[in-house]
Coordinates of C-alpha atoms and ligand atoms in Angstrom, one line a residue:
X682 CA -8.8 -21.1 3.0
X683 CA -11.5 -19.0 4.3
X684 CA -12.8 -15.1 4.6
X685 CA -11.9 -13.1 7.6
X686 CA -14.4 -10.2 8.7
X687 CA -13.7 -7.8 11.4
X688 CA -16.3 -6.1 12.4
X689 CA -16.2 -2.6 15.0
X690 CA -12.9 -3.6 16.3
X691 CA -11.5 -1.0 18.6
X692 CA -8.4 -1.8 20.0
X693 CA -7.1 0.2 23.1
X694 CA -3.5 0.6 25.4
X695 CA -4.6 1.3 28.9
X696 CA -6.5 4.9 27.8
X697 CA -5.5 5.1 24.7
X698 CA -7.3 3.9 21.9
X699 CA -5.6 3.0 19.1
X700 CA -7.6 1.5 16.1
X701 CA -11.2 2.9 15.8
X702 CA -14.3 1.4 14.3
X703 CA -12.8 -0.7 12.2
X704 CA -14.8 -2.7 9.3
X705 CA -13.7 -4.8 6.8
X706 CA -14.6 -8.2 4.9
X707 CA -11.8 -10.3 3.7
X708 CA -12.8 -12.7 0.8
X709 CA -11.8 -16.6 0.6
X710 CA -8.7 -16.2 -1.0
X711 CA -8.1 -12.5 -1.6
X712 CA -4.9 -10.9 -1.1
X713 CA -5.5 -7.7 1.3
X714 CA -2.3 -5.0 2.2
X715 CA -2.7 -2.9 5.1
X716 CA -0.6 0.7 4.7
X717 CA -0.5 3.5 6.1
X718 CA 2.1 5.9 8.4
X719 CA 4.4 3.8 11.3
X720 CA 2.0 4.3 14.1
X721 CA -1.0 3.5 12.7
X722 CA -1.7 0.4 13.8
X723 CA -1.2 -2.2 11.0
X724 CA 0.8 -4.6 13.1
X725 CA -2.0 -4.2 15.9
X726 CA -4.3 -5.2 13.4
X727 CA -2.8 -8.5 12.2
X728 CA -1.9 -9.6 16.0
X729 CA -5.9 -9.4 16.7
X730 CA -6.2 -11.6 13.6
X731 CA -3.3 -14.1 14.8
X732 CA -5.2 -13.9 18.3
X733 CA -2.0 -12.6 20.3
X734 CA -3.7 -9.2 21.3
X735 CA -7.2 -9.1 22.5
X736 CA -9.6 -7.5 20.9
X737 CA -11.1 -4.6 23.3
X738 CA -14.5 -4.5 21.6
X739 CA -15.6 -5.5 18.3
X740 CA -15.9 -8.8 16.8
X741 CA -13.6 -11.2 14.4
X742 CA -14.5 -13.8 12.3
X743 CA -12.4 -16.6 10.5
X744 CA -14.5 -18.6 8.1
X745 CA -17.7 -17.4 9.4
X746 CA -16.7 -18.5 13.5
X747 CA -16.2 -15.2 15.9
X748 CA -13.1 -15.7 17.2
X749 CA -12.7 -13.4 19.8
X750 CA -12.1 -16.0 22.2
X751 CA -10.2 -18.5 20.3
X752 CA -6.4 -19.6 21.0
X753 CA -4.1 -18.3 18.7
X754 CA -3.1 -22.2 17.7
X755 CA -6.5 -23.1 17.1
X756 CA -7.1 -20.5 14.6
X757 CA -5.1 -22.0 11.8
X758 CA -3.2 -18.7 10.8
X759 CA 0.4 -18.6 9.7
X760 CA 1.9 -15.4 10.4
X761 CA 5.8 -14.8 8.4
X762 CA 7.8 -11.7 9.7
X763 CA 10.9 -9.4 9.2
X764 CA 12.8 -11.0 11.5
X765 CA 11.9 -14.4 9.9
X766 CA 12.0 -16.3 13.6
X767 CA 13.4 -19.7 12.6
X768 CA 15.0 -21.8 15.4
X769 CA 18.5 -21.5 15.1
X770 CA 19.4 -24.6 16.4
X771 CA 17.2 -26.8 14.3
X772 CA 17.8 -27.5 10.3
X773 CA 15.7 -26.2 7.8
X774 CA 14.0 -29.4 7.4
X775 CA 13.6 -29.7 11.3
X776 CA 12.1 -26.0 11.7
X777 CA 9.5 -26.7 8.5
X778 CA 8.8 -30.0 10.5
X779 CA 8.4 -28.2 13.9
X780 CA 4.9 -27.1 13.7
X781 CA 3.6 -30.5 12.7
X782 CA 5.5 -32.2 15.0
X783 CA 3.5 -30.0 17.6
X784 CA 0.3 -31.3 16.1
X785 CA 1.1 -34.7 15.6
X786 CA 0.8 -35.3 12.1
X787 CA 2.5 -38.7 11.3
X788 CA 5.4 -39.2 10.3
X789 CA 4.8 -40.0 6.6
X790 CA 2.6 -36.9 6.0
X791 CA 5.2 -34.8 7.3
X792 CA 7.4 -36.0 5.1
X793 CA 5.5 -35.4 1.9
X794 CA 4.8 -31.8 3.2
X795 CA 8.4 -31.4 3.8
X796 CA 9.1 -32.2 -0.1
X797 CA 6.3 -30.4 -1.5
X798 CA 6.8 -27.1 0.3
X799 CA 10.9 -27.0 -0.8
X800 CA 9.5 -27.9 -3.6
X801 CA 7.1 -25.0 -4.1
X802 CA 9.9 -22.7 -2.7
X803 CA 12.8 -24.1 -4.5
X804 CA 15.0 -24.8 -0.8
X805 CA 15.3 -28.5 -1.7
X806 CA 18.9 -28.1 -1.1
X807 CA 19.0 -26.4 2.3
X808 CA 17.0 -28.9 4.2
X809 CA 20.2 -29.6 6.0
X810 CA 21.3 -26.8 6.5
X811 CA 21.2 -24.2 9.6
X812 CA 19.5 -20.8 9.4
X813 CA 22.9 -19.1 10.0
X814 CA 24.2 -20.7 6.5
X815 CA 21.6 -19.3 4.7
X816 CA 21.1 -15.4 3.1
X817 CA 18.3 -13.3 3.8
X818 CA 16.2 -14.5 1.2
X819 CA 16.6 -18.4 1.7
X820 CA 15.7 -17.9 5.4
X821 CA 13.0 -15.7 4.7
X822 CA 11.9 -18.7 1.8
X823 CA 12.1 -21.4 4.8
X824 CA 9.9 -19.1 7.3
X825 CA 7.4 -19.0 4.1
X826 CA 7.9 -22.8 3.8
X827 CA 7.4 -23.0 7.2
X828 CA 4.2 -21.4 7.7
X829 CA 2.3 -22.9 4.4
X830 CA 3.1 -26.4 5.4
X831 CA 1.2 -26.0 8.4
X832 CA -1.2 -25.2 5.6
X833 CA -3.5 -22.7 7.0
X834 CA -6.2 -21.0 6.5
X835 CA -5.0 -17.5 6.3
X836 CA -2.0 -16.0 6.0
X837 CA -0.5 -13.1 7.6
X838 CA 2.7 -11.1 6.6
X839 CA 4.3 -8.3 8.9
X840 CA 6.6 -6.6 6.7
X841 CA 8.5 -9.9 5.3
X842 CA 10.8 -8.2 2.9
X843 CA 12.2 -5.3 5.0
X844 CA 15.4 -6.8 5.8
X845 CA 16.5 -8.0 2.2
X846 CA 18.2 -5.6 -0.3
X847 CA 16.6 -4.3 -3.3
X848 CA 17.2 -7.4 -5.7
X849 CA 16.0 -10.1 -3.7
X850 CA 13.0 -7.9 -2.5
X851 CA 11.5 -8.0 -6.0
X852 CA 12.3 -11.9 -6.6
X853 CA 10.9 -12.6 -3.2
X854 CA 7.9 -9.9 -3.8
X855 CA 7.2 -11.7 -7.1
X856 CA 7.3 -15.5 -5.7
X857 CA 4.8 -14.8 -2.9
X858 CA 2.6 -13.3 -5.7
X859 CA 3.4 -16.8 -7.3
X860 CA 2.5 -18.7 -4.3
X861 CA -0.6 -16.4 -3.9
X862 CA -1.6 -17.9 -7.7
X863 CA -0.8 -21.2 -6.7
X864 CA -2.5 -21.5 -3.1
X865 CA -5.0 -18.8 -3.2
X866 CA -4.4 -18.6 0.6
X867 CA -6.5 -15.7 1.8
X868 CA -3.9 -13.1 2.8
X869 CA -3.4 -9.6 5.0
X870 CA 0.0 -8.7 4.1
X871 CA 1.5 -5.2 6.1
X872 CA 3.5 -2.7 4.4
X873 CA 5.8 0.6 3.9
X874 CA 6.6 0.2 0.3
X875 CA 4.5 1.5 -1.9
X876 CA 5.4 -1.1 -4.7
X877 CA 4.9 -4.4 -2.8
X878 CA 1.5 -2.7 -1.8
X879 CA 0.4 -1.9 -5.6
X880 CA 2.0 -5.1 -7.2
X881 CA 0.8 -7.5 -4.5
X882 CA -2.9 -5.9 -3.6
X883 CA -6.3 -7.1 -4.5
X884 CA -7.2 -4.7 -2.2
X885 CA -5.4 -1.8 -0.2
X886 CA -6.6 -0.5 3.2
X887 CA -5.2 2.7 3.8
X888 CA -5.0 3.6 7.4
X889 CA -4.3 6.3 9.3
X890 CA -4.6 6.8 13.1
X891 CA -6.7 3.3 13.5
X892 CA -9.1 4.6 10.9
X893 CA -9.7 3.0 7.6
X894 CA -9.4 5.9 5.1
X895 CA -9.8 3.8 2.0
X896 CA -10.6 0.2 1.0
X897 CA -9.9 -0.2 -2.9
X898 CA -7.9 -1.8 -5.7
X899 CA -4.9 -0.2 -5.9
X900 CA -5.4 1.2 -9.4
X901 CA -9.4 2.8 -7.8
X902 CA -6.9 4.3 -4.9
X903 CA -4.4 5.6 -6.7
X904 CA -6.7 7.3 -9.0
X905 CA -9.8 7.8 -6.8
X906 CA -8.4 8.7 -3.9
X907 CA -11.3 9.7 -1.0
X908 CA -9.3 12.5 0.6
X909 CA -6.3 14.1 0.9
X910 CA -4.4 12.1 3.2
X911 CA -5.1 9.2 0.5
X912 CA -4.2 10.9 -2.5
X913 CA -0.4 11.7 -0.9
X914 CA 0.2 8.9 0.7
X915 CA -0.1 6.8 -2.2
X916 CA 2.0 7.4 -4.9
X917 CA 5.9 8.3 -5.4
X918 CA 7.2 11.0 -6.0
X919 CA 3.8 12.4 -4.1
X920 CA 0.6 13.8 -5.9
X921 CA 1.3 17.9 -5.7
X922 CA -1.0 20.1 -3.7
X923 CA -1.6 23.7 -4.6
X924 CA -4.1 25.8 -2.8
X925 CA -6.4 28.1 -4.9
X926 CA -9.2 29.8 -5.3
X927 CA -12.0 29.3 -7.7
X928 CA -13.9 32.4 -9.1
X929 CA -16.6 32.4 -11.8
X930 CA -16.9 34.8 -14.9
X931 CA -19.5 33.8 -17.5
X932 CA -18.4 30.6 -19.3
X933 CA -15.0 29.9 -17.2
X934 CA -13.8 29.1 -14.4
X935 CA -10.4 31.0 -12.8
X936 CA -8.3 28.9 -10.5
X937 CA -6.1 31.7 -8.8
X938 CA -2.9 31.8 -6.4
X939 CA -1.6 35.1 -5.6
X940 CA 1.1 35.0 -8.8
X941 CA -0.2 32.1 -10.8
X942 CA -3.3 31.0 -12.2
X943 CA -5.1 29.4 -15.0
X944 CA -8.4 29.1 -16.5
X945 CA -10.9 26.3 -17.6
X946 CA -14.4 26.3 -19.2
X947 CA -16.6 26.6 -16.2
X948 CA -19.5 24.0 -17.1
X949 CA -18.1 21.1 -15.6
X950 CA -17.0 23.0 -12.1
X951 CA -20.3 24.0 -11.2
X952 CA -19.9 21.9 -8.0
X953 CA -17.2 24.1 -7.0
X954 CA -19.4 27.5 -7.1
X955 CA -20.1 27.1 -3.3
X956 CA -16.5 27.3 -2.7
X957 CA -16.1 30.6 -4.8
X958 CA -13.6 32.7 -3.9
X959 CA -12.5 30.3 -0.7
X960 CA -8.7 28.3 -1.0
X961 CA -9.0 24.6 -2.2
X962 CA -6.6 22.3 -2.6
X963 CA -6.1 21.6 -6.2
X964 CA -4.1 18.1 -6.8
X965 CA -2.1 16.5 -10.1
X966 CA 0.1 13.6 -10.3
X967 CA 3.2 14.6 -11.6
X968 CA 2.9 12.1 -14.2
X969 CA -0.4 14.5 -15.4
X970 CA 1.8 17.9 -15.1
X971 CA 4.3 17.4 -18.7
X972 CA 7.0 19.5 -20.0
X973 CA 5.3 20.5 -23.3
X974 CA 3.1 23.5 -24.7
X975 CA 0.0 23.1 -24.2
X976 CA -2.6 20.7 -26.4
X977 CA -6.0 19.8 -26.4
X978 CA -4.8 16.7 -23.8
X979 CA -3.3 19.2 -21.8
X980 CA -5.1 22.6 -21.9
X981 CA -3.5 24.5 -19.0
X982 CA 0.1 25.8 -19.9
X983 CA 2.0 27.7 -16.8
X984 CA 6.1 28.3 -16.8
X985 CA 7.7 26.3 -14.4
X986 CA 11.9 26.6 -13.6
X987 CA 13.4 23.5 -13.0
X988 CA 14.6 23.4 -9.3
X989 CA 15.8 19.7 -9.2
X990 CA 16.5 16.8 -11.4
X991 CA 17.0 12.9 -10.9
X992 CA 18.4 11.1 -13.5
X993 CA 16.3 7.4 -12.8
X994 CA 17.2 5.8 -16.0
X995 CA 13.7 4.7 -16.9
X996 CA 12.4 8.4 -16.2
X997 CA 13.6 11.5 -15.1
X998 CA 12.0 13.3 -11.6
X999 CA 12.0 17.4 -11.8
X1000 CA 11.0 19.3 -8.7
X1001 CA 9.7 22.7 -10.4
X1002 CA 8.6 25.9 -9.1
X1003 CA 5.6 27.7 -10.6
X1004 CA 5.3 31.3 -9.0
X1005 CA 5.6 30.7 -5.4
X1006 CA 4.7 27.2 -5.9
X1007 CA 8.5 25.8 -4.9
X1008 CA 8.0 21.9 -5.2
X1009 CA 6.1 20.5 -7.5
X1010 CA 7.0 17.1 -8.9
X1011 CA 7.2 16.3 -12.6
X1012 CA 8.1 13.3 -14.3
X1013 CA 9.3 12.6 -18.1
X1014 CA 10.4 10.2 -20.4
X1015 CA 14.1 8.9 -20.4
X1016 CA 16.1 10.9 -22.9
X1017 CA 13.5 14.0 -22.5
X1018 CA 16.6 16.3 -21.1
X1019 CA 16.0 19.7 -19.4
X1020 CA 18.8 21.4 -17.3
X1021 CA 18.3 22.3 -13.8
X1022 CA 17.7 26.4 -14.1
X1023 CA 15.9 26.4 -17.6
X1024 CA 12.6 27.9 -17.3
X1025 CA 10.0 25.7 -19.7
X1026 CA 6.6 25.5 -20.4
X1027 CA 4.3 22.8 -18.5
X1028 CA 1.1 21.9 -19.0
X1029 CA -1.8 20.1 -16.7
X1030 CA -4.1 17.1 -18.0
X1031 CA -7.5 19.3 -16.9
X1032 CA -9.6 16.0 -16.6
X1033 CA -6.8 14.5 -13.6
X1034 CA -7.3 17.5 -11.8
X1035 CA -8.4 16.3 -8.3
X1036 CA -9.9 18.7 -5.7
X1037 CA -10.4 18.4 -2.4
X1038 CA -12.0 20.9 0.9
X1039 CA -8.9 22.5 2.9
X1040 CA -10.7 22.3 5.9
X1041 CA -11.7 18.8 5.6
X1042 CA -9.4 17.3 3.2
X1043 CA -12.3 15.5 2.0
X1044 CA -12.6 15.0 -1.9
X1045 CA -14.6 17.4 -4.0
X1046 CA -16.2 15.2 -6.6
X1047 CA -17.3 17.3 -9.8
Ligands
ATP1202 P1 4.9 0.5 12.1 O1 4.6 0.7 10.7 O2 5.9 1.5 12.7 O3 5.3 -0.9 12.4 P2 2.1 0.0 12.9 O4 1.2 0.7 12.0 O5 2.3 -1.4 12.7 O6 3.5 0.8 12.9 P3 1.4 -0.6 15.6 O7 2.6 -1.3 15.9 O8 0.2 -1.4 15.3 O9 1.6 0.4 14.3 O10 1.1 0.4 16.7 C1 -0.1 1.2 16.7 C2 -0.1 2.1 18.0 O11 -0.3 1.3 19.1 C3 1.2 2.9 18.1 O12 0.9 4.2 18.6 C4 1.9 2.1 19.2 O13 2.8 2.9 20.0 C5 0.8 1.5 20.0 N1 1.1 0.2 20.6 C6 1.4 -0.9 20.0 N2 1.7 -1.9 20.9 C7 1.5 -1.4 22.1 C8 1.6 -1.9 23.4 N3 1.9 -3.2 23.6 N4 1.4 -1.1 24.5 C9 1.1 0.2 24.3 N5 1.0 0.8 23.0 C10 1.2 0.0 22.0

């Protein structure tokens, strides 16, 4: 085990530069998930870890040693990937033994690491067998198996679950969140889904364009998002947007759109007074937008027509329009049923209202 701490990396292709500044400790056995938009340089970021890209300027350390200029096989780092990269000629016991082999571990000891990593992963009884007569899931088990018997010091994941179908995503998800327990292998893990990110996280670091937007537990992201590009990107369906304009009038506050607008006691706002009169970008997770009259929970009651429905079983999604406002995202309890068409009464939580500057989608904190 051990902490990982990159410090000013800046990563470049030829002229152009593709992760900026970037800053981050990793603890001794934290569990760390990289997302952000394809692009953004996620996978860049865990190749300078493994040592297979060089690092244009900046320094890494593993365990407390810069590494900059270390060999990928002396770094003791496991990294598991989509494509699971298992020799296809060799058995499953062969492929687990391969790396130590390499190293020269005797024979006994690679034995015993043998058993106890099937054991750990439950493939006792595919050690004979060849990657082609496995599923998805097995083989992506054995490339697991594979990399923690070489029992290293930090583990790296490049989208592992990508290839498997819904089912075995979440059994997979939830046995590397066992292993995790178990090992306490200090971990980067890279992601799309927004689930593996929020389930599996100590920490999220939400990139975008090489720049570290966010570093935070997934419930302080999800909730306390820094800016704009953090408050939509997390979170499905997506927080809603709706630009307004603040005005002032004695003891309240008027949030206006050119057909809509509601009203609020003004003594909490006064942070927005400097933005009087000038669009802001008022946010609300659906889940805080709910298809009742208004209470004291929920003080700001608008009429919204229901655009679009999805039936999800556990909850049903309703894109709404309010005014102008086409596409805004609700969410309700399972039997809660309203037809597409019916115009209904909705009402914001006023304490999850987010706010944040138009110009530079930076959060307004009140
Ligand atoms: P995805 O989620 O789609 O896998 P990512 O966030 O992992 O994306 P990277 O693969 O790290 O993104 O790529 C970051 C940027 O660096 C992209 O603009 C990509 O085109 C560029 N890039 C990556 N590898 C190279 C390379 N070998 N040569 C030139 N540009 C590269």
């Amino acid at each position: 085990m051990a902490c990982v701490t990159l410090k000013n990396i800046n990563k470049s292709f030829g002229k152009i530069q593709v992760i900026h500044e970037f800053s981050l400790d990793i603890a001794d056995g934290e569990f760390v998930v990289f997302v952000g938009p394809s692009g953004c340089g996620k996978t860049t970021l865990l190749r300078m870890v493994a040592g297979l890209e060089d690092i244009t300027k900046g320094e890494m350390y593993i365990d407390g040693q810069l590494v900059n200029n270390i060999e990928p096989k002396d770094r003791r780092i496991a990294m598991v990937f989509q494509n699971y990269a298992l020799y296809p000629h060799l058995s499953v016991r062969k492929n687990i033994e391969f790396g130590l082999k390499m190293r020269r571990f005797p024979k006994k000891e690679i034995q015993e690491k043998v058993l106890w990593v099937s054991q750990l992963l439950k493939i006792e009884n595919l050690l004979d067998r060849k990657p082609k007569e496995l599923s998805g899931g097995q083989r992506q088990r054995v490339a697991m198996g594979r990399a923690i018997a070489r029992e290293p010091k930090v583990f790296l994941f490049d989208e592992p679950l990508s290839n498997l179908d819904a089912d075995l995503r979440v059994t997979i998800r939830t046995q590397i969140a066992k292993l995790h327990n178990d090992l306490k292998i200090t971990t980067i893990y890279v992601t799309h889904d927004q689930t593996e990110a929020m389930t599996l996280a100590h920490r999220l670091v939400i990139i975008n364009e090489g720049i570290i937007q966010q570093v935070g537990s997934p419930m302080e992201v999800y909730h306390n998002p820094v800016n704009q590009f953090v408050a939509g990107f997390v979170g499905t369906p997506q927080m809603n947007f709706i630009s307004m304009a603040p005005s002032f009038q004695d003891t309240t506050i008027h949030f206006k759109r050119r057909d809509f607008s509601f009203s609020l006691s003004s003594e909490r706002y006064e942070r927005l007074r400097v933005y009087e009169n000038r669009a802001i970008i008022v946010g609300i997770r659906p889940e805080f937008i709910k298809i009742y009259p208004q209470n004291e929970r929920y003080p700001i009651q608008l009429s919204a027509t229901i655009e679009v429905k999805e039936l999800l079983g556990h909850e049903t999604l309703y894109s709404i329009s309010i005014g102008e406002e086409k596409k805004l995202f609700t969410r309700s309890f399972p039997f809660e049923d309203y037809p597409v068409g019916d115009v209904i009464p909705v009402s914001f939580q006023e304490d999850r209202l987010l706010f944040f500057d138009k110009e530079t989608q930076k959060r307004i904190y009140i």
